[in-house]
Coordinates of C-alpha atoms in Angstrom, one line a residue:
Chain A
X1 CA -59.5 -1.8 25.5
X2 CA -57.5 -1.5 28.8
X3 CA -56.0 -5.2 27.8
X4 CA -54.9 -3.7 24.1
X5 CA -53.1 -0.8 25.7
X6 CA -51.4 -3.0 28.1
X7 CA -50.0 -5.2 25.3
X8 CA -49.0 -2.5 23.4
X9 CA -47.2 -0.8 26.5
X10 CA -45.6 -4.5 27.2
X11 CA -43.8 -4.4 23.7
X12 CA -42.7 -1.5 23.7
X13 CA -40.8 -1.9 26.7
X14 CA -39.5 -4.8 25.9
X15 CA -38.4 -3.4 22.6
X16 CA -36.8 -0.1 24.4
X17 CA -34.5 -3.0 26.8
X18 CA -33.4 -4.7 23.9
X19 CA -32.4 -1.3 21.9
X20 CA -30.8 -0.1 25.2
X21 CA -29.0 -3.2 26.0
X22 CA -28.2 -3.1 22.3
X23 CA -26.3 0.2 22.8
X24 CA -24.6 -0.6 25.7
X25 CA -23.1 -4.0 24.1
X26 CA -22.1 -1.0 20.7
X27 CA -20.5 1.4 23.6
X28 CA -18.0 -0.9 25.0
X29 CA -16.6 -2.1 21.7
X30 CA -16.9 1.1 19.4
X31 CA -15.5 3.3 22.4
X32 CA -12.5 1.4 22.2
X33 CA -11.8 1.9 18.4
X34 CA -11.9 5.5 18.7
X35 CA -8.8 5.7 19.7
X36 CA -6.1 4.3 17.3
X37 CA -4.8 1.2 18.7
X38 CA -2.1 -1.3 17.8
X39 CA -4.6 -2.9 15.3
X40 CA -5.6 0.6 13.2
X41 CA -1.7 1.8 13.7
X42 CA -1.0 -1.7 11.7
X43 CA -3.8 -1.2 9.2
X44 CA -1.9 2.5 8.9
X45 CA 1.4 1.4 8.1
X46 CA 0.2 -1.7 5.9
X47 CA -1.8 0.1 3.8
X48 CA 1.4 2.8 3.6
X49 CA 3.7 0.3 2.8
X50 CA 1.9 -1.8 -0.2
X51 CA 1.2 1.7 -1.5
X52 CA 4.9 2.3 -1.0
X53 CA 6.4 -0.7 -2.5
X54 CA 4.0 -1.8 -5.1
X55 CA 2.6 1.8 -6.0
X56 CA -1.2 0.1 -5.9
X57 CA -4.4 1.5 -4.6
X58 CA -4.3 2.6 -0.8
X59 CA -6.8 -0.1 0.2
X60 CA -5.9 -2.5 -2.2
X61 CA -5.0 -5.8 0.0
X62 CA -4.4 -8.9 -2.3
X63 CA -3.1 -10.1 -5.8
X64 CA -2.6 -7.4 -8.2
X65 CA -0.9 -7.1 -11.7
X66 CA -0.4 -5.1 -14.5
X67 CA 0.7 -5.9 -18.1
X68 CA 2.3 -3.8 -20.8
X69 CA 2.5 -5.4 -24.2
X70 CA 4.0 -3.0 -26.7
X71 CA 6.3 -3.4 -30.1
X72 CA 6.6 -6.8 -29.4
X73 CA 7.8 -6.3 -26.0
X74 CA 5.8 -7.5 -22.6
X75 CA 6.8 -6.7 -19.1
X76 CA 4.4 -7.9 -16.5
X77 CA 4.2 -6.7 -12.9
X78 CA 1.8 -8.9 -10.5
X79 CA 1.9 -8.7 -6.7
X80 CA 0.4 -10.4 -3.4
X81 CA -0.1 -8.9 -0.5
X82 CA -0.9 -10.2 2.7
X83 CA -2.3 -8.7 5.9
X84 CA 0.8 -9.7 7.9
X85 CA 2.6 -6.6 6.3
X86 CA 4.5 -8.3 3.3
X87 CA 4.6 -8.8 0.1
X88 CA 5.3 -10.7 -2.8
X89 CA 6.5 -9.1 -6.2
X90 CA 6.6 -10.7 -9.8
X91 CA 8.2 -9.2 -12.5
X92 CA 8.9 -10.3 -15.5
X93 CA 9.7 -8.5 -19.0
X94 CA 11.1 -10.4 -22.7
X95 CA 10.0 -10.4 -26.1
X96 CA 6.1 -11.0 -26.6
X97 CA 5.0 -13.1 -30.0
X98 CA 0.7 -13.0 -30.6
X99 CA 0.5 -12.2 -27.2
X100 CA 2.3 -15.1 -26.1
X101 CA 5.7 -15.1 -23.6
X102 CA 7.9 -18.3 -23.9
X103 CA 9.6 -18.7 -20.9
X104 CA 11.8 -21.6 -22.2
X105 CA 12.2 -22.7 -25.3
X106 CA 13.6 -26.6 -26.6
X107 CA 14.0 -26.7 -22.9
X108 CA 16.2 -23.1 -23.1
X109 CA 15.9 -19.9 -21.1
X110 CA 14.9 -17.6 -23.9
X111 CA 16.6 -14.4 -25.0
X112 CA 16.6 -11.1 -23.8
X113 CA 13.8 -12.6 -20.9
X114 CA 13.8 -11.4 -17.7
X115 CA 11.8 -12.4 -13.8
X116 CA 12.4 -11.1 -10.8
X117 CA 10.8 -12.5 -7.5
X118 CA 10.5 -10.2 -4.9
X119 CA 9.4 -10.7 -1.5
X120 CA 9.4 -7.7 1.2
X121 CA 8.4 -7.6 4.8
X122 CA 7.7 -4.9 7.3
X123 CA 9.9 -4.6 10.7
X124 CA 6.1 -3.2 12.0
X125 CA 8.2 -2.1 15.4
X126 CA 9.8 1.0 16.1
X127 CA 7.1 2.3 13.4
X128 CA 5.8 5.8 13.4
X129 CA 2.9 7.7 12.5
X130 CA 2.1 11.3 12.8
X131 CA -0.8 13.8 12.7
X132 CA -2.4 16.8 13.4
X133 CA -4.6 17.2 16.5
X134 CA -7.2 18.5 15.0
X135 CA -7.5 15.8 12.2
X136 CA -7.6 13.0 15.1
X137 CA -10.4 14.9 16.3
X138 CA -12.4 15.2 13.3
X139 CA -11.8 11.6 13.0
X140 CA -13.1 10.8 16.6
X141 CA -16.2 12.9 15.3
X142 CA -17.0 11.5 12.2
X143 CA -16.6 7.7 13.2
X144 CA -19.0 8.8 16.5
X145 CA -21.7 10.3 13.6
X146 CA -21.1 6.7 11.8
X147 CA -22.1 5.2 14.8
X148 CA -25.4 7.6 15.6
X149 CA -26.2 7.1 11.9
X150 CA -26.7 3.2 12.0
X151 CA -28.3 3.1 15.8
X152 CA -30.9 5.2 14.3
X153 CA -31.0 3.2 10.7
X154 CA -31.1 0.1 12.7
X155 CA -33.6 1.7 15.0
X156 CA -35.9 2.6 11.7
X157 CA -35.7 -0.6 10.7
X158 CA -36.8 -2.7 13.7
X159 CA -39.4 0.1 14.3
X160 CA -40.8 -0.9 11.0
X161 CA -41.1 -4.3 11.6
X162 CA -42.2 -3.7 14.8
X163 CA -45.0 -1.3 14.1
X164 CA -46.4 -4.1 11.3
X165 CA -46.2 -6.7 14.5
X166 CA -48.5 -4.9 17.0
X167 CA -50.9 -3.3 13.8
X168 CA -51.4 -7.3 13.4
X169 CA -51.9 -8.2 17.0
X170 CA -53.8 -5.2 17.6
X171 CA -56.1 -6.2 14.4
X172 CA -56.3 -9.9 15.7
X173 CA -57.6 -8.1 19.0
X174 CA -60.4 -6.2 17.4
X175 CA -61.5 -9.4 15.4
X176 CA -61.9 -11.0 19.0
X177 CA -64.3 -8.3 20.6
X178 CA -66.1 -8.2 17.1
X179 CA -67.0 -12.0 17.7
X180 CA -68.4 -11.4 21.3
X181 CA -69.8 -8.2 20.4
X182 CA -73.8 -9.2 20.5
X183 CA -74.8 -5.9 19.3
X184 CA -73.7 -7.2 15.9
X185 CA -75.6 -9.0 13.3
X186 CA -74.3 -12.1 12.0
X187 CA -73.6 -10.5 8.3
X188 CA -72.5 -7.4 9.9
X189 CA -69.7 -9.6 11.9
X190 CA -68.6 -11.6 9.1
X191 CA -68.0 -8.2 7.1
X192 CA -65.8 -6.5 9.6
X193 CA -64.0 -9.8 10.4
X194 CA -63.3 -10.3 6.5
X195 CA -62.3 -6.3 6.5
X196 CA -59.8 -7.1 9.0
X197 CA -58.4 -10.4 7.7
X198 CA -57.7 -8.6 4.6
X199 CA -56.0 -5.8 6.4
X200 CA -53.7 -8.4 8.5
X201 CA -53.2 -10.2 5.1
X202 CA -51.5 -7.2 3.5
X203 CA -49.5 -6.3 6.6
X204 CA -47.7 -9.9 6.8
X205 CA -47.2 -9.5 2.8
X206 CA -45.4 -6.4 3.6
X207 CA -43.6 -8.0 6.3
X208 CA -42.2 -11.0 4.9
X209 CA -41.5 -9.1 1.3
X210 CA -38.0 -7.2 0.9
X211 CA -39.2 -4.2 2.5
X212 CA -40.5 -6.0 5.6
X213 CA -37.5 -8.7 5.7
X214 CA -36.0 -7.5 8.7
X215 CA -33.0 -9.6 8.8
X216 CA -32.4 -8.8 5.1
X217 CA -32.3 -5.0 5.5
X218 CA -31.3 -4.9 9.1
X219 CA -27.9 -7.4 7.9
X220 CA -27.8 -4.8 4.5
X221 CA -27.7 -1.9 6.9
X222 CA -25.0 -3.7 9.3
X223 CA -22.6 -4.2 6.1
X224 CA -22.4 -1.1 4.9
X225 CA -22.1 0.1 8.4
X226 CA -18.9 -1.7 8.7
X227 CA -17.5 -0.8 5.7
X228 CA -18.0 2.6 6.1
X229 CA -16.7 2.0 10.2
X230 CA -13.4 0.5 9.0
X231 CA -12.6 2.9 6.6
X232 CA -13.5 6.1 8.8
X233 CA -11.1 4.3 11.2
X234 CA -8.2 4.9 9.2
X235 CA -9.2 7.6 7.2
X236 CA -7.0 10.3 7.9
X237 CA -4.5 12.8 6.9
X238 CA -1.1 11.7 7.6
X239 CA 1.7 14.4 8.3
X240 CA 4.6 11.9 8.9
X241 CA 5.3 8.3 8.5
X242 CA 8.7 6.1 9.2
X243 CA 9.1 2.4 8.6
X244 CA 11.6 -0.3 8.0
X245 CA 11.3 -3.3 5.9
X246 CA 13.5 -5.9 4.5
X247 CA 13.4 -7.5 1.0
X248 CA 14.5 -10.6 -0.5
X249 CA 15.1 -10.7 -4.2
X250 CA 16.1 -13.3 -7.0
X251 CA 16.5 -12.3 -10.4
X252 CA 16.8 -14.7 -13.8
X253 CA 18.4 -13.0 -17.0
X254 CA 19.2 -13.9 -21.1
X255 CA 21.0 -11.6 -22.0
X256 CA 21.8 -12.2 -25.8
X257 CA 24.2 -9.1 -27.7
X258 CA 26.6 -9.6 -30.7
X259 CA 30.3 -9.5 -29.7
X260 CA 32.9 -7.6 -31.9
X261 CA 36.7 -8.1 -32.7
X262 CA 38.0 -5.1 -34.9
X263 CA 41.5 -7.1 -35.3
X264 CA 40.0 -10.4 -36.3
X265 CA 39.3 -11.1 -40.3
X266 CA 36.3 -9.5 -41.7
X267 CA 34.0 -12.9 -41.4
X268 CA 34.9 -13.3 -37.5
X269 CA 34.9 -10.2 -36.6
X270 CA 31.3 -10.6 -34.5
X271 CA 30.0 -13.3 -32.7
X272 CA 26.7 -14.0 -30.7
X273 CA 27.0 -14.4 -27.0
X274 CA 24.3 -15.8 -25.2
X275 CA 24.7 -16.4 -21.0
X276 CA 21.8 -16.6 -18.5
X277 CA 22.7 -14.5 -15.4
X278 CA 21.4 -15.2 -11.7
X279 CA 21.5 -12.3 -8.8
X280 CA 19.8 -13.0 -5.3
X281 CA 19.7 -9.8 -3.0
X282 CA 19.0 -8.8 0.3
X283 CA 18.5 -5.0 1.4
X284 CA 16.9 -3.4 4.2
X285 CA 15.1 -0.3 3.9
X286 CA 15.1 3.0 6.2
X287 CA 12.2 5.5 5.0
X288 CA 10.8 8.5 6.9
X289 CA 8.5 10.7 5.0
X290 CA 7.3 13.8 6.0
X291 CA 5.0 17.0 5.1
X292 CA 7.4 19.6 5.4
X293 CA 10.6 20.0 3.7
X294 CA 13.7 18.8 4.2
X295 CA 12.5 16.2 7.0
X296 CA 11.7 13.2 4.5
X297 CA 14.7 10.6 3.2
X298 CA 15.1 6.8 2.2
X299 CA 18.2 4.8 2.7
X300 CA 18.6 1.5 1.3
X301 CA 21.5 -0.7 2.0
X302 CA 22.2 -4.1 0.6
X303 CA 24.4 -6.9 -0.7
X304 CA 23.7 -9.1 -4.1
X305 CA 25.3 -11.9 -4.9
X306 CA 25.8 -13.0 -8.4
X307 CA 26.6 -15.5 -11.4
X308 CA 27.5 -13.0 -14.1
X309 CA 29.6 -12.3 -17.1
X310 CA 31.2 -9.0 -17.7
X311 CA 29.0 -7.2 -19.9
X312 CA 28.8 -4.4 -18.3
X313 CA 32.4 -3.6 -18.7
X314 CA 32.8 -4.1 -22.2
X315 CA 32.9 -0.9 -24.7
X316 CA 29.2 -0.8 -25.9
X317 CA 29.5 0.5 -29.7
X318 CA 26.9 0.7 -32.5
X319 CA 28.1 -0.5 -35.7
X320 CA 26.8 -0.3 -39.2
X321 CA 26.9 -3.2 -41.8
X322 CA 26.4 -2.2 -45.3
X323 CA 25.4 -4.7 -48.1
X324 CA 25.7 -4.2 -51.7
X325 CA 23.7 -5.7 -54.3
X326 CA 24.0 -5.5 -58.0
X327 CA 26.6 -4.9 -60.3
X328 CA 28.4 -1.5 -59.9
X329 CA 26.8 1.5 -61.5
X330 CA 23.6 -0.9 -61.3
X331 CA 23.8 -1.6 -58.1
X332 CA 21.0 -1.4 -54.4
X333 CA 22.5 -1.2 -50.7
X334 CA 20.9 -1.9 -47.6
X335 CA 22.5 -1.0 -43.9
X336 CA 22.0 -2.4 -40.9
X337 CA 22.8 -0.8 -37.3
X338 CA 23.6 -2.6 -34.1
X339 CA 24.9 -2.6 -30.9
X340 CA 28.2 -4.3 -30.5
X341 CA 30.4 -4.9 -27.5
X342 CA 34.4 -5.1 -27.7
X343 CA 36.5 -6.1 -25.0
X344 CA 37.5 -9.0 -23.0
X345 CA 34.3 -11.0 -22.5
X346 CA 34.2 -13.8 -19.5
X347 CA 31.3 -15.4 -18.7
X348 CA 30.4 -17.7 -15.4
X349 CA 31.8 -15.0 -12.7
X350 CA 30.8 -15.2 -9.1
X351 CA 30.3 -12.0 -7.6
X352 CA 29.3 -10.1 -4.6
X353 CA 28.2 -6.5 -4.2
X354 CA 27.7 -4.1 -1.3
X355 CA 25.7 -1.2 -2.6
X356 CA 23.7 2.2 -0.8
X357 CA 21.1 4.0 -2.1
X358 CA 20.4 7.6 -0.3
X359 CA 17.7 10.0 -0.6
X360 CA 17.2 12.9 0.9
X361 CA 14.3 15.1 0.0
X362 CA 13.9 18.9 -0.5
X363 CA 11.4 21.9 -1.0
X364 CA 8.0 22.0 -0.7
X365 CA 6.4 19.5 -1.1
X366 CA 9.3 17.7 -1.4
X367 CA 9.7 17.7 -5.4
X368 CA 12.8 17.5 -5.2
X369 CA 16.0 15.1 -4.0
X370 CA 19.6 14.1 -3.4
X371 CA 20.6 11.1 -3.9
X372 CA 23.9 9.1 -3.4
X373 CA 24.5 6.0 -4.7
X374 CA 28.1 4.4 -3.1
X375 CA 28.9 0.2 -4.3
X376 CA 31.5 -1.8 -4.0
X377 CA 31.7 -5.0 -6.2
X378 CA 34.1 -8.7 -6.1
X379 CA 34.3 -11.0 -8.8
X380 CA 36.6 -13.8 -8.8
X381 CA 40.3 -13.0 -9.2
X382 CA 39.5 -9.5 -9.4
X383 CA 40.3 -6.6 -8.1
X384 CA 37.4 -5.2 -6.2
X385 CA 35.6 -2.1 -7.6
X386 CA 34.8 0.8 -6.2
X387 CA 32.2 2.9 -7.3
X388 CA 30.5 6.1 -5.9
X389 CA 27.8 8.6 -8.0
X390 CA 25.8 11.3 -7.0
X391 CA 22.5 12.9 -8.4
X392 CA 19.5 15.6 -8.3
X393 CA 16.2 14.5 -8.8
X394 CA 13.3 16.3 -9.5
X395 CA 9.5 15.8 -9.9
X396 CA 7.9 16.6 -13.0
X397 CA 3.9 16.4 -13.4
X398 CA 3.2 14.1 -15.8
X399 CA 2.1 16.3 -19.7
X400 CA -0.3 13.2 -20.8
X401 CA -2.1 12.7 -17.4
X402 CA -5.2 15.2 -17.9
X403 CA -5.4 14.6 -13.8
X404 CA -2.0 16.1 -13.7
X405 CA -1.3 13.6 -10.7
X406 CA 1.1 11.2 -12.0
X407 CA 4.4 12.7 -11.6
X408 CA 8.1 11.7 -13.8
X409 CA 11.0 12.0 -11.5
X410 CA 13.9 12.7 -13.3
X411 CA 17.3 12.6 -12.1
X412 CA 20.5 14.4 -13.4
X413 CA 23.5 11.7 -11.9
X414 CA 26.9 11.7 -12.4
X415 CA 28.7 8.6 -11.2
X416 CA 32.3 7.2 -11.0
X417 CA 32.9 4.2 -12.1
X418 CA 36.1 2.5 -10.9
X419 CA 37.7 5.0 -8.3
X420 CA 40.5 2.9 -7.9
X421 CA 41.3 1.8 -11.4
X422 CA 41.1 -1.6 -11.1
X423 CA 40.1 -2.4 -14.8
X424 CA 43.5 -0.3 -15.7
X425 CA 41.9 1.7 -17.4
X426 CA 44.0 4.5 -18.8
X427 CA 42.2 7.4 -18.0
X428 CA 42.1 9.8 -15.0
X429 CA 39.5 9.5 -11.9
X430 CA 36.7 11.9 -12.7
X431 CA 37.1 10.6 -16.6
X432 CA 36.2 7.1 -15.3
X433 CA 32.4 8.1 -15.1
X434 CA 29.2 8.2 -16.5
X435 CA 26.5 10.9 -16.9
X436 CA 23.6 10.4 -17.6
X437 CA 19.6 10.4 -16.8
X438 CA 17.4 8.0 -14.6
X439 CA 13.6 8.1 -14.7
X440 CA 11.9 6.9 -11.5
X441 CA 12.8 5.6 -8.4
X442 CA 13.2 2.5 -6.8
X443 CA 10.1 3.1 -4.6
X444 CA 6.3 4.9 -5.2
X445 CA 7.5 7.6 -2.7
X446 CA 3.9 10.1 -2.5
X447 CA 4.5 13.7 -2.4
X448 CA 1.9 16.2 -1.5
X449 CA -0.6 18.1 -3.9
Chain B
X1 CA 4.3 -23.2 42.2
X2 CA 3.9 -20.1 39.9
X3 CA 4.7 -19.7 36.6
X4 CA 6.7 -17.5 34.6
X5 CA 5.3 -16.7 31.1
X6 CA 7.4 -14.5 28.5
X7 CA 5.0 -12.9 26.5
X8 CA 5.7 -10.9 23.3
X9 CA 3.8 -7.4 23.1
X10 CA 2.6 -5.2 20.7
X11 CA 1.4 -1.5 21.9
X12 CA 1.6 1.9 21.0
X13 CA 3.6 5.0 22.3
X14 CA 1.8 8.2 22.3
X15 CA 2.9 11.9 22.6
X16 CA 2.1 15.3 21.6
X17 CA 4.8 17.1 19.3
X18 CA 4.2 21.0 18.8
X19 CA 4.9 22.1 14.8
X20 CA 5.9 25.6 15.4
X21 CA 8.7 25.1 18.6
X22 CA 10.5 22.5 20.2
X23 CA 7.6 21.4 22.2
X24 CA 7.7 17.7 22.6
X25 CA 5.5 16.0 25.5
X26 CA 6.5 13.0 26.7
X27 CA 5.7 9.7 25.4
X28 CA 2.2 8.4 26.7
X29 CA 0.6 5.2 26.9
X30 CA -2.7 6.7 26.2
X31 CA -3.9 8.6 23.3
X32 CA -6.1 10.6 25.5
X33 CA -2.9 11.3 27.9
X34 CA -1.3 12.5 24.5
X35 CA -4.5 14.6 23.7
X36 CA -3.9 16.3 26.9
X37 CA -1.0 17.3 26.3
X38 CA -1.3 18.9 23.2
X39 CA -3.8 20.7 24.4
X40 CA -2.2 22.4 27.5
X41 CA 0.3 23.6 25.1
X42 CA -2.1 24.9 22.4
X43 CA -4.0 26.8 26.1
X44 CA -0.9 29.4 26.5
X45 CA 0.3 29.1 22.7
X46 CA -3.4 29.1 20.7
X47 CA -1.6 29.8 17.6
X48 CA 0.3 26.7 17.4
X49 CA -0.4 23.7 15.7
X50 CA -0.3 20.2 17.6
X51 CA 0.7 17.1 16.2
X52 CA 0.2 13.9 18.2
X53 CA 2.8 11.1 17.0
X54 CA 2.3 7.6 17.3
X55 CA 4.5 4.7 17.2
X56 CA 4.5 1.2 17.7
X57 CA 6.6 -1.1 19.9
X58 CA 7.4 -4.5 20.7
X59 CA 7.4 -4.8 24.1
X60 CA 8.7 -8.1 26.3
X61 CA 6.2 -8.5 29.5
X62 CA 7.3 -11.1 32.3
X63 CA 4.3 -13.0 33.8

């Protein structure tokens, strides 16, 4: 009997050493991740920034898209992400037919089709984070009950197994002294022997089946541990943030519009115009946001360069063609209404352009913002032109989402569109400008709840 | 004969930033420095609330 305790006693010490040298090995490197170091400070910010510039999930590290196909229309918005704080934006939007998008057709760029590569990067220095003592605290707290939680699920586990081990050995034991025991009959022997076979047979069926597969729940209870670690790790409120980034964009676009000439006979006075455009930009990208008012903004400054046509500074009109059939007092008309552009239309322009984009938000909760929107543009043999607009924005919550969470920012802008008057245009400054509304922004800024 | 290595660094910049003055404790290359911080100020001014602000910088060491 003294022999049985003794082996009993010898496992369990060796069992305690391993659990305590266990716990040390945990100490040193959980210790260390209390605190949030350069690695959870980039995990921050990166998960900040892809929810920033791609509006996706928080945690969401990877390829992503989305796809809206609509009266015949599809615009398609897909995204990689990498770890290293940048990312990769597709976009592309055109005319859908049966669910299918033709890029080219007869070996043609086709109309109205639009893509847009996008790739962004984070300047991760001179980023800043910001929060509330007490929150860092209650983070230090809950990733230290994380920890307690899975030494002592680990500990169950292995205890378990354990406990089956020495039943066994302590089983095996008794089937030895029941062999030399000579008070014993022979049949009496064979019967307890057989009663603790059968007993040492269902223990190593327990062991080795799932319940008893250490390995298998002890590596079950070691994943979820680290997924639940590495999420308590950055999992916390955020009361400021400020980061830089730069991004790289190249654009492709058909644009196909009818042309007018009121002064030209009836049969020529529209023609199709059909010209694929190419912009590559570079902007860099200031953004500090914060939970109290008046202390969040975004500046974006950039230059695009360009190989255009003038469009966008021809007279867009809509016109209605009318059709007569029959004879008259017998007779059926149909009309037809379009968008046509008058003016002096040159394609195959080179063009550069500086332009600014400031934000600065307001109120609580910051629903609300200022923005100013300076450019200046060159085209070839032109004179440059100078534009400056200004605009409120405000955050609406969102009538169809039952969640009430998505939000429409809508902005009142007034703009001015050639301070200088370089088209010649004769009209005075502040009737050189456009009014209007603008629905979103160029980034998923997040306001509070 | 000893060599120089340049090596590029990242680390984080801590410090403890009260929300209802000016207080602003100095930047700290520990968290727990920070911590302390904040809470000497939140001792005489228990009303307050503490913020501890973090931010990352590259940082050139010589070797």
């Amino acid at each position: 009997m003294n022999k049985k305790l003794l082996l009993l006693f010898m496992h369990l010490c060796l069992y305690g050493f391993s659990l305590m040298a266990q716990k040390a090995k945990n100490n040193i490197t959980d210790t260390a991740k209390l605190l949030i170091d350069s690695t959870t400070f980039s995990s921050i910010i990166n998960r900040e920034f892809t929810q920033l510039v791609n509006g996706e999930s928080k945690a969401l590290i990877g390829s992503f898209a989305a796809l809206d196909l609509k009266d015949s229309k599809v615009s398609f918005n897909g995204s990689w992400v990498s770890p290293k704080l940048k990312t990769i934006t597709l976009n592309a939007s055109g005319s859908a037919d049966g669910g299918t998008y033709a890029i080219f057709n007869n070996s043609k760029l086709n109309s109205n089709i639009s893509l847009e590569l996008k790739f962004s990067s984070i300047f991760n220095k001179s980023s800043r984070l910001r929060s509330y003592l007490s929150e860092i605290e209650a983070r230090k707290q809950n990733i230290e009950r994380i920890d307690s939680l899975y030494a002592i699920k680990k500990r169950s586990v292995q205890t378990q197994i354990n406990f089956i081990d020495l039943t066994i050995e302590s089983l095996q034991y008794e089937i030895k002294n029941i062999i030399t025991d000579t008070a014993l009959s022979d049949k009496q022997k064979s019967l307890k022997i057989l009663e603790k076979k059968v007993k040492i047979d269902s223990l190593n069926i327990l062991k080795y089946s799932d319940f008893g597969n250490a390995k298998l729940k002890t590596r079950s209870v070691q994943a979820e541990y680290k997924k639940v670690r590495k999420a308590a790790e950055t999992d916390f409120n955020i009361t400021g943030i400020r980061m830089h980034w730069i991004a790289f964009s190249y654009k492709i676009l058909n644009k196909s519009f009818t042309l007018f000439n009121p002064s030209a006979a009836a049969d020529k006075q529209t023609s199709k115009a059909n010209f694929t455009a190419h912009y590559v930009t570079i902007d860099l990208n200031f953004y500090q946001w914060s939970n109290r008012p008046g202390e969040s903004w975004y500046v974006q400054a950039g230059a695009g360069f360009s190989y255009d046509d003038n469009k966008d500074d021809l007279l867009k009109t809509e016109l209605t063609e009318t059709k007569e059939y029959g004879t008259t007092g017998n007779s059926r008309t149909s009309t037809k209404k379009y968008f046509v552009y008058t003016g002096d239309y040159k394609d195959k322009k080179a063009g550069i352009r500086f332009f600014a984009d400031a934000y600065w938000f307001l109120l609580k909760n910051n629903v609300a913002a200022v923005h100013l929107f300076p450019a200046v543009s060159f085209r070839n043999k032109e004179k440059p032109l100078y534009s400056c607009g200004g605009g409120f924005m405000y955050s609406f919550k969102d009538k169809k989402d039952d969640k009430g969470k998505a939000l429409i920012n809508a902005e009142l802008y007034y703009k001015l569109t050639d301070i200088t008057n370089s088209r010649n245009f004769d009209k005075s400054l502040f009737e050189r400008n456009e009014i209007g509304l603008r629905f979103g922004l160029p980034l998923k800024f997040f306001f509070n709840d | 004969m000893a060599n120089l290595t340049i090596k590029a660094l990242d680390n984080v910049r801590y410090r403890a930033v009260c929300t209802d003055d000016n207080f602003k404790g100095r930047w700290r290359d520990t968290q727990a420095e920070a911590e302390t911080d904040g809470k000497k100020h939140l001792e005489n001014n228990p009303s307050h609330s503490i913020e501890i602000e973090f931010e990352q910088k590259g940082r050139i060491s010589l070797q």
